[in-house]
Amino acid sequence: MLCQQLSTKWIADIFDYLRLNLVLDRSSHQDTTLYLSNLDDMIGVRIFTPTVYFYQSQGDEPISQILRDALTRVLVPYYPFTGRLRETENGKLEIFFGPNQGALLVEAHSDVLLADLGDLSVPNPAWMNLIYRFPNEEQYKVVNMPLVIAQVTKFICGGFSLGLRICHCLCDGLGAMQFLNAWAETAKAGSLVVNPKPCWDREFFLPRDPPKIQFSHTEFKRIDDGSTLTKQLWQGKPVQKCYRMSREFQARLKRLAQAGGEYSCTTFDATAAHVWRCWVKALDVKPLNYELRLTFSVNAREKLKDPPLKDGFYGNALCVACATSTIDCLVNKRLADTSRLVQEARLGVSEEYLRSTLDYIDLYRPKRLEFGGKLTITQWTRFSIYESADFGWGKPIYAGPIDLTPTPQVCVFLPEGGGLAEPSGAMLLCICLPKFASHGFKELLLSH
């Protein structure tokens, strides 16, 4: 596509940055710190999640001013986003408040057309300059950074994009949608709209004393990759690919995974299992007796019953589920067998598992992301990302991530784009593969 053929210089030369620091009166929060739970603090969420939203021309509307004013209003009830993160003595993160803090909104101008950016229905690594990064910013840096970083980019056709980085330590995907929706509704109304009222309540997830670790928590443990997986994946430069999976195709996978009537599974169980198997086969991973992992996040909100989480809680309420299988079983057994493993891992996330996770992190505090011998699936299909990003200009043409290539062992399930009159229930599978494996993966993926 055209956008992939353009050099990075074209953007750097034509953007004119105007930084707008949104510094609020936080006198009531000076000398205050906020507790982050161990779910907010686990190594996998010490990141910013970059997303981009594209919109058609809105004429002469003062887009940046509308977004700025609405963000300023929303950051009053969502004041934790105006603070900064710092590490305490044991390496745990907390939020603190001080002078010259706040969110960051950047305005940029480009002399290209929105249409020049290529296919706006799928993520594209060439869009990374639509996201603001500080000069010489370290990868995975979250300490002493603005916790909301936004960039509005205006194109000469009148269209524009909103590039957004929200620190994952403050919210999971559902929490981010709650914050984004409050911002959007406030922009539409011209006055503050928060429904539900934001709830911090991170002490709900305090670890136990003494800790009670009841599970092995393989998802956090370092496993040296004794297979050819990592070598194969990085053989050549991994290329980001997206595949559309229709509602009917997903239903066929589910029926196939339930063949024989041995057990029932969800569409996610069947689809995740199918993708995992196709990925391993296409990469021709060896040896067959080596055990691989599949990890994915499970929303634990519905698992919490006594007491339940309060309405409006926007923090991390995710547990990492982990399925394991030998390469031989993935390659040679049935889809139903792998789906069963995914289902068991998903259903294994209980309130007891969540409490054990909190205690495990508190005791061991893992310091590095472990990608050895595994695939991680991130499911965005249940997020109202298109609906939540309607600031009064309609749903965005595209809403979602941009570049998966820095972490090619992560794939994402995305909802279909917002340009459709009626959503079809299709899903976009976005995954990174070396060129030698791309064709085989596509054939395997569509073979059922």
Coordinates of C-alpha atoms in Angstrom, one line a residue:
M1 CA 0.0 0.0 0.0
L2 CA 1.1 3.6 -0.6
C3 CA 1.7 4.5 3.0
Q4 CA 4.2 1.6 3.5
Q5 CA 6.2 2.9 0.5
L6 CA 6.7 6.4 1.9
S7 CA 9.8 7.1 3.9
T8 CA 9.6 8.2 7.5
K9 CA 11.2 11.5 6.5
W10 CA 8.0 12.7 4.8
I11 CA 6.2 13.0 8.1
A12 CA 9.1 14.4 10.1
D13 CA 9.6 17.2 7.7
I14 CA 6.0 18.4 7.4
F15 CA 4.8 18.2 11.0
D16 CA 4.6 21.4 12.9
Y17 CA 4.3 20.6 16.6
L18 CA 2.4 22.8 19.1
R19 CA 2.6 21.3 22.6
L20 CA -0.3 22.0 24.8
N21 CA 0.4 21.0 28.4
L22 CA -2.9 20.5 30.3
V23 CA -1.8 21.4 33.8
L24 CA -4.7 21.4 36.2
D25 CA -5.1 22.9 39.6
R26 CA -4.2 19.9 41.7
S27 CA -3.7 21.8 45.0
S28 CA -6.0 19.3 46.7
H29 CA -3.8 16.4 45.6
Q30 CA -0.3 17.9 46.4
D31 CA 1.7 15.6 48.6
T32 CA -0.8 12.8 47.9
T33 CA 0.1 9.3 46.5
L34 CA -2.2 6.7 45.1
Y35 CA -1.9 3.0 45.5
L36 CA -1.6 0.8 42.4
S37 CA -2.7 -2.8 42.7
N38 CA -0.3 -5.6 41.7
L39 CA -2.5 -6.1 38.7
D40 CA -1.8 -2.5 37.7
D41 CA 1.9 -3.1 38.5
M42 CA 2.6 -6.4 36.8
I43 CA 5.3 -6.3 34.2
G44 CA 3.0 -6.9 31.2
V45 CA 1.1 -3.7 31.9
R46 CA 4.1 -1.4 32.4
I47 CA 3.6 0.0 28.9
F48 CA 1.7 2.6 27.0
T49 CA -0.9 1.3 24.6
P50 CA -0.7 3.3 21.3
T51 CA -4.0 3.7 19.3
V52 CA -5.0 5.8 16.4
Y53 CA -8.5 7.1 15.3
F54 CA -9.2 8.5 11.8
Y55 CA -12.0 10.9 11.0
Q56 CA -13.3 12.6 7.9
S57 CA -13.3 16.3 7.4
Q58 CA -15.4 18.4 9.9
G59 CA -15.2 21.6 8.0
D60 CA -14.0 24.6 10.0
E61 CA -14.7 23.1 13.4
P62 CA -11.8 23.8 15.9
I63 CA -11.1 20.2 16.4
S64 CA -8.0 20.6 18.7
Q65 CA -9.7 23.1 20.9
I66 CA -12.8 20.9 21.3
L67 CA -10.7 17.9 22.3
R68 CA -8.5 20.0 24.6
D69 CA -11.5 21.6 26.4
A70 CA -13.2 18.3 26.9
L71 CA -10.0 16.6 28.1
T72 CA -9.4 19.4 30.6
R73 CA -12.9 18.8 32.0
V74 CA -12.6 15.0 32.1
L75 CA -9.3 15.1 33.9
V76 CA -11.0 16.6 37.0
P77 CA -12.9 13.4 38.0
Y78 CA -10.1 11.3 36.3
Y79 CA -7.4 13.2 38.1
P80 CA -5.1 10.2 38.6
F81 CA -4.2 10.5 34.9
T82 CA -2.6 13.9 35.6
G83 CA -0.1 12.5 38.0
R84 CA 3.2 10.6 37.4
L85 CA 4.5 7.1 38.2
R86 CA 7.5 6.5 40.4
E87 CA 9.0 3.4 41.9
T88 CA 9.1 2.8 45.7
E89 CA 11.8 1.0 47.6
N90 CA 10.7 -2.5 46.6
G91 CA 10.3 -1.5 42.9
K92 CA 6.5 -1.2 43.2
L93 CA 4.9 1.7 41.3
E94 CA 2.8 4.4 42.8
I95 CA 1.2 7.6 41.5
F96 CA 2.4 10.9 42.9
F97 CA 1.4 14.5 42.2
G98 CA 3.5 17.6 41.9
P99 CA 4.0 20.9 40.0
N100 CA 4.1 21.0 36.2
Q101 CA 2.4 17.7 35.7
G102 CA -0.7 17.0 33.6
A103 CA -1.6 15.3 30.4
L104 CA -0.1 16.2 27.0
L105 CA -1.9 17.2 23.9
V106 CA 0.1 17.8 20.7
E107 CA -1.3 19.4 17.5
A108 CA 0.4 18.5 14.2
H109 CA -0.2 19.5 10.6
S110 CA 0.5 17.4 7.4
D111 CA 0.4 18.4 3.8
V112 CA -0.8 15.0 2.6
L113 CA -4.3 13.7 2.2
L114 CA -6.0 11.2 4.5
A115 CA -6.4 9.0 1.4
D116 CA -2.6 8.9 1.0
L117 CA -2.3 6.9 4.2
G118 CA -3.4 3.7 2.4
D119 CA -6.0 1.2 3.6
L120 CA -7.6 2.7 6.6
S121 CA -9.4 -0.6 7.6
V122 CA -6.3 -2.4 9.0
P123 CA -3.4 -1.3 11.3
N124 CA -0.3 0.0 9.5
P125 CA 3.2 0.4 11.1
A126 CA 3.8 3.4 8.8
W127 CA 1.3 5.4 10.9
M128 CA 3.6 5.5 14.0
N129 CA 4.4 9.2 13.4
L130 CA 0.8 9.9 14.2
I131 CA 1.6 9.0 17.8
Y132 CA 3.7 11.4 19.8
R133 CA 6.9 10.1 21.4
F134 CA 9.4 12.2 23.3
P135 CA 12.9 12.6 21.7
N136 CA 15.1 9.7 22.7
E137 CA 12.3 8.1 24.7
E138 CA 13.2 4.7 26.1
Q139 CA 11.1 1.7 25.1
Y140 CA 8.7 0.7 27.9
K141 CA 9.4 3.8 29.9
V142 CA 6.4 4.7 32.2
V143 CA 8.1 6.3 35.2
N144 CA 7.8 10.1 35.3
M145 CA 5.9 10.2 32.0
P146 CA 2.6 11.9 31.3
L147 CA 0.0 9.2 31.7
V148 CA -2.2 10.5 28.8
I149 CA -0.4 11.6 25.6
A150 CA -2.5 12.7 22.7
Q151 CA -1.7 14.0 19.2
V152 CA -4.2 15.6 16.8
T153 CA -2.9 15.5 13.2
K154 CA -4.7 17.6 10.6
F155 CA -4.4 16.6 6.9
I156 CA -4.9 19.0 4.0
C157 CA -8.1 17.4 3.0
G158 CA -9.7 18.4 6.3
G159 CA -9.6 14.9 7.7
F160 CA -7.7 14.3 10.9
S161 CA -6.4 11.6 13.3
L162 CA -6.2 11.3 17.0
G163 CA -3.2 9.4 18.2
L164 CA -3.4 8.3 21.8
R165 CA -1.1 6.7 24.3
I166 CA -2.6 5.8 27.7
C167 CA -0.5 4.2 30.4
H168 CA -1.8 0.6 30.9
C169 CA -0.9 0.8 34.6
L170 CA -4.0 3.0 35.2
C171 CA -6.5 1.1 33.2
D172 CA -7.2 -2.1 31.3
G173 CA -9.0 -2.2 28.0
L174 CA -12.4 -1.8 29.5
G175 CA -11.2 1.0 31.8
A176 CA -9.6 2.8 28.8
M177 CA -13.0 2.6 27.0
Q178 CA -14.7 4.1 30.0
F179 CA -12.2 7.1 30.0
L180 CA -12.4 7.5 26.3
N181 CA -16.2 7.5 26.3
A182 CA -16.3 10.1 29.1
W183 CA -13.9 12.3 27.0
A184 CA -16.0 11.8 23.8
E185 CA -19.4 12.4 25.6
T186 CA -18.0 15.6 27.2
A187 CA -16.8 16.8 23.8
K188 CA -20.3 16.3 22.3
A189 CA -22.1 17.9 25.2
G190 CA -19.7 20.8 25.8
S191 CA -19.9 20.1 29.5
L192 CA -18.7 17.3 31.8
V193 CA -20.4 13.9 31.3
V194 CA -19.2 10.9 33.3
N195 CA -21.4 7.9 33.4
P196 CA -20.5 5.8 35.3
K197 CA -18.7 7.9 37.9
P198 CA -15.1 6.9 37.9
C199 CA -14.0 4.7 40.8
W200 CA -10.4 4.2 41.9
D201 CA -10.7 1.6 44.6
R202 CA -7.4 -0.2 43.9
E203 CA -7.2 -1.4 47.5
F204 CA -9.8 -4.0 46.5
F205 CA -6.8 -6.0 45.2
L206 CA -4.5 -5.8 48.2
P207 CA -2.3 -8.9 48.5
R208 CA -2.9 -11.3 51.5
D209 CA -0.6 -11.4 54.5
P210 CA 0.8 -14.0 54.6
P211 CA 0.8 -14.6 50.8
K212 CA -1.1 -17.7 49.7
I213 CA 0.1 -18.9 46.3
Q214 CA -2.1 -21.7 45.2
F215 CA -1.2 -22.1 41.5
S216 CA 2.0 -22.6 39.5
H217 CA 1.6 -19.3 37.5
T218 CA 3.5 -20.6 34.5
E219 CA 2.4 -17.4 32.7
F220 CA 5.1 -15.5 34.6
K221 CA 7.9 -18.0 34.7
R222 CA 11.0 -17.7 32.5
I223 CA 11.3 -20.6 30.1
D224 CA 14.4 -20.8 27.9
D225 CA 13.1 -21.4 24.4
G226 CA 14.6 -24.8 23.6
S227 CA 12.7 -24.9 20.3
T228 CA 13.3 -23.2 17.0
L229 CA 10.4 -20.8 17.5
T230 CA 12.3 -17.6 18.2
K231 CA 14.8 -18.2 15.5
Q232 CA 12.1 -19.0 12.9
L233 CA 10.0 -16.0 13.9
W234 CA 12.9 -13.6 13.5
Q235 CA 14.3 -15.2 10.3
G236 CA 14.1 -12.1 8.2
K237 CA 12.1 -9.1 9.3
P238 CA 8.6 -10.1 10.6
V239 CA 5.9 -8.5 8.5
Q240 CA 2.5 -7.5 9.9
K241 CA -0.4 -9.2 8.3
C242 CA -4.2 -8.9 8.8
Y243 CA -6.9 -11.4 7.9
R244 CA -10.6 -10.9 7.9
M245 CA -12.5 -13.8 9.6
S246 CA -16.2 -13.6 8.9
R247 CA -18.9 -14.4 11.5
E248 CA -19.7 -17.5 9.5
F249 CA -16.1 -18.6 9.4
Q250 CA -15.8 -18.3 13.2
A251 CA -19.0 -20.3 13.6
R252 CA -17.6 -23.1 11.4
L253 CA -14.4 -23.2 13.6
K254 CA -16.6 -23.4 16.7
R255 CA -18.6 -26.3 15.2
L256 CA -15.4 -28.1 14.2
A257 CA -13.9 -27.7 17.7
Q258 CA -17.1 -29.2 19.1
A259 CA -17.2 -32.1 16.7
G260 CA -18.2 -35.3 18.4
G261 CA -20.2 -33.4 21.1
E262 CA -17.5 -34.1 23.7
Y263 CA -17.8 -30.6 25.2
S264 CA -18.9 -27.1 24.3
C265 CA -16.6 -24.2 23.8
T266 CA -16.7 -20.5 23.0
T267 CA -15.9 -18.9 19.7
F268 CA -12.8 -17.5 21.3
D269 CA -11.6 -20.9 22.4
A270 CA -11.9 -22.3 18.9
T271 CA -10.4 -19.3 17.1
A272 CA -7.5 -18.9 19.5
A273 CA -6.7 -22.6 19.2
H274 CA -6.9 -22.5 15.4
V275 CA -4.6 -19.5 15.2
W276 CA -2.1 -21.0 17.6
R277 CA -1.9 -24.3 15.6
C278 CA -1.6 -22.5 12.3
W279 CA 1.1 -20.3 13.7
V280 CA 3.2 -23.2 14.9
K281 CA 2.7 -25.2 11.7
A282 CA 3.6 -22.3 9.4
L283 CA 6.8 -21.6 11.4
D284 CA 7.7 -25.3 11.3
V285 CA 8.7 -25.3 15.0
K286 CA 10.9 -28.2 16.2
P287 CA 11.5 -30.4 18.2
L288 CA 8.0 -32.0 18.5
N289 CA 8.4 -32.9 22.1
Y290 CA 9.0 -29.3 23.2
E291 CA 6.2 -27.6 25.2
L292 CA 4.9 -24.2 24.1
R293 CA 2.6 -21.7 25.8
L294 CA -0.4 -19.7 24.7
T295 CA -1.3 -16.7 27.0
F296 CA -4.2 -14.4 26.9
S297 CA -5.9 -12.0 29.3
V298 CA -9.2 -12.8 31.0
N299 CA -11.5 -10.2 32.4
A300 CA -11.9 -11.1 36.1
R301 CA -14.7 -8.7 36.9
E302 CA -17.5 -11.2 36.6
K303 CA -15.5 -13.6 38.8
L304 CA -15.6 -11.2 41.8
K305 CA -18.8 -11.9 43.7
D306 CA -18.2 -11.2 47.4
P307 CA -17.9 -8.3 47.3
P308 CA -18.1 -7.4 43.6
L309 CA -16.1 -4.5 42.1
K310 CA -17.9 -1.2 42.3
D311 CA -19.5 0.3 39.2
G312 CA -17.1 2.7 37.4
F313 CA -13.9 0.9 38.4
Y314 CA -11.5 1.5 35.6
G315 CA -8.3 -0.2 36.8
N316 CA -6.7 -3.4 35.7
A317 CA -9.0 -6.4 36.5
L318 CA -7.2 -8.9 34.2
C319 CA -5.6 -12.2 34.9
V320 CA -3.2 -13.9 32.4
A321 CA -4.5 -17.4 31.4
C322 CA -1.9 -19.8 30.1
A323 CA -2.4 -23.0 28.1
T324 CA 0.5 -25.3 27.4
S325 CA 1.0 -28.0 24.7
T326 CA 3.7 -29.9 23.1
I327 CA 4.4 -29.0 19.4
D328 CA 3.5 -32.6 18.5
C329 CA 0.0 -32.2 20.0
L330 CA -0.5 -28.8 18.3
V331 CA 0.6 -30.1 14.9
N332 CA -0.9 -33.6 14.9
K333 CA -4.0 -33.6 17.2
R334 CA -7.5 -32.3 16.5
L335 CA -8.6 -28.7 16.8
A336 CA -11.0 -29.9 19.4
D337 CA -8.0 -31.0 21.6
T338 CA -6.3 -27.7 21.4
S339 CA -9.6 -25.8 22.0
R340 CA -10.1 -27.8 25.1
L341 CA -6.7 -26.6 26.4
V342 CA -7.6 -23.0 25.8
Q343 CA -11.0 -23.4 27.4
E344 CA -9.4 -25.0 30.5
A345 CA -7.0 -22.1 30.9
R346 CA -9.8 -19.6 30.4
L347 CA -12.1 -21.2 33.0
G348 CA -9.2 -21.7 35.3
V349 CA -9.2 -17.9 36.0
S350 CA -11.3 -17.8 39.2
E351 CA -11.4 -15.4 42.1
E352 CA -8.9 -17.7 43.9
Y353 CA -6.6 -17.6 40.9
L354 CA -6.7 -13.8 40.9
R355 CA -5.9 -13.6 44.6
S356 CA -3.0 -16.1 44.1
T357 CA -1.8 -13.9 41.2
L358 CA -1.7 -10.8 43.4
D359 CA 0.3 -12.7 46.0
Y360 CA 2.7 -14.2 43.5
I361 CA 3.5 -10.7 42.0
D362 CA 3.9 -9.3 45.5
L363 CA 6.4 -12.0 46.5
Y364 CA 8.4 -12.3 43.3
R365 CA 7.7 -9.1 41.4
P366 CA 8.7 -10.3 37.9
K367 CA 11.0 -7.7 36.2
R368 CA 10.9 -8.7 32.5
L369 CA 8.5 -9.7 29.8
E370 CA 8.9 -13.3 28.9
F371 CA 8.3 -14.2 25.3
G372 CA 10.2 -17.5 25.2
G373 CA 8.3 -20.3 23.5
K374 CA 4.9 -18.6 23.5
L375 CA 2.2 -16.8 21.5
T376 CA 0.1 -14.1 23.3
I377 CA -3.3 -13.3 22.0
T378 CA -4.9 -9.9 22.8
Q379 CA -8.7 -9.8 22.3
W380 CA -10.1 -6.3 21.5
T381 CA -13.3 -7.6 19.9
R382 CA -15.4 -6.9 23.0
F383 CA -14.2 -3.3 23.4
S384 CA -16.6 -0.6 22.3
I385 CA -13.7 1.2 20.7
Y386 CA -15.6 2.6 17.7
E387 CA -18.6 3.7 19.7
S388 CA -16.5 5.1 22.6
A389 CA -14.5 7.3 20.2
D390 CA -17.5 9.3 18.7
F391 CA -16.6 12.8 19.8
G392 CA -19.6 14.2 17.9
W393 CA -18.1 13.6 14.4
G394 CA -19.4 10.0 14.1
K395 CA -17.6 6.8 14.6
P396 CA -13.9 6.8 13.4
I397 CA -13.1 5.2 10.1
Y398 CA -10.5 3.1 11.9
A399 CA -9.8 2.7 15.6
G400 CA -7.1 0.5 17.1
P401 CA -3.4 -0.4 17.3
I402 CA -0.8 0.5 14.8
D403 CA 2.4 -1.6 14.9
L404 CA 2.8 -5.1 16.2
T405 CA 6.2 -5.8 14.7
P406 CA 8.3 -4.9 17.8
T407 CA 6.6 -7.8 19.6
P408 CA 5.9 -10.4 16.9
Q409 CA 4.9 -13.0 19.4
V410 CA 1.7 -11.0 20.1
C411 CA -1.3 -11.1 17.9
V412 CA -4.5 -9.1 18.2
F413 CA -8.2 -9.9 17.5
L414 CA -9.8 -6.6 16.4
P415 CA -13.4 -5.7 15.7
E416 CA -14.2 -4.8 12.1
G417 CA -13.9 -1.1 11.1
G418 CA -16.3 1.7 11.8
G419 CA -17.0 2.7 8.2
L420 CA -19.7 0.0 7.8
A421 CA -23.4 0.9 8.0
E422 CA -24.1 -2.3 9.8
P423 CA -21.3 -4.3 11.6
S424 CA -21.1 -7.9 10.1
G425 CA -19.6 -9.5 13.2
A426 CA -16.4 -10.1 11.3
M427 CA -13.0 -10.0 13.1
L428 CA -9.6 -8.9 12.0
L429 CA -6.7 -11.1 13.0
C430 CA -3.5 -9.1 13.1
I431 CA -0.3 -11.1 13.4
C432 CA 3.4 -10.8 12.5
L433 CA 5.2 -13.4 10.5
P434 CA 8.5 -13.8 8.5
K435 CA 7.9 -13.8 4.8
F436 CA 8.7 -17.5 4.4
A437 CA 5.8 -18.4 6.7
S438 CA 3.1 -15.9 5.6
H439 CA 1.8 -17.9 2.6
G440 CA 1.6 -21.2 4.6
F441 CA -0.1 -19.5 7.5
K442 CA -2.8 -18.0 5.3
E443 CA -3.5 -21.4 3.6
L444 CA -3.6 -23.1 7.0
L445 CA -5.8 -20.4 8.5
L446 CA -8.4 -20.6 5.7
S447 CA -8.2 -24.3 5.2
H448 CA -11.2 -25.0 7.5

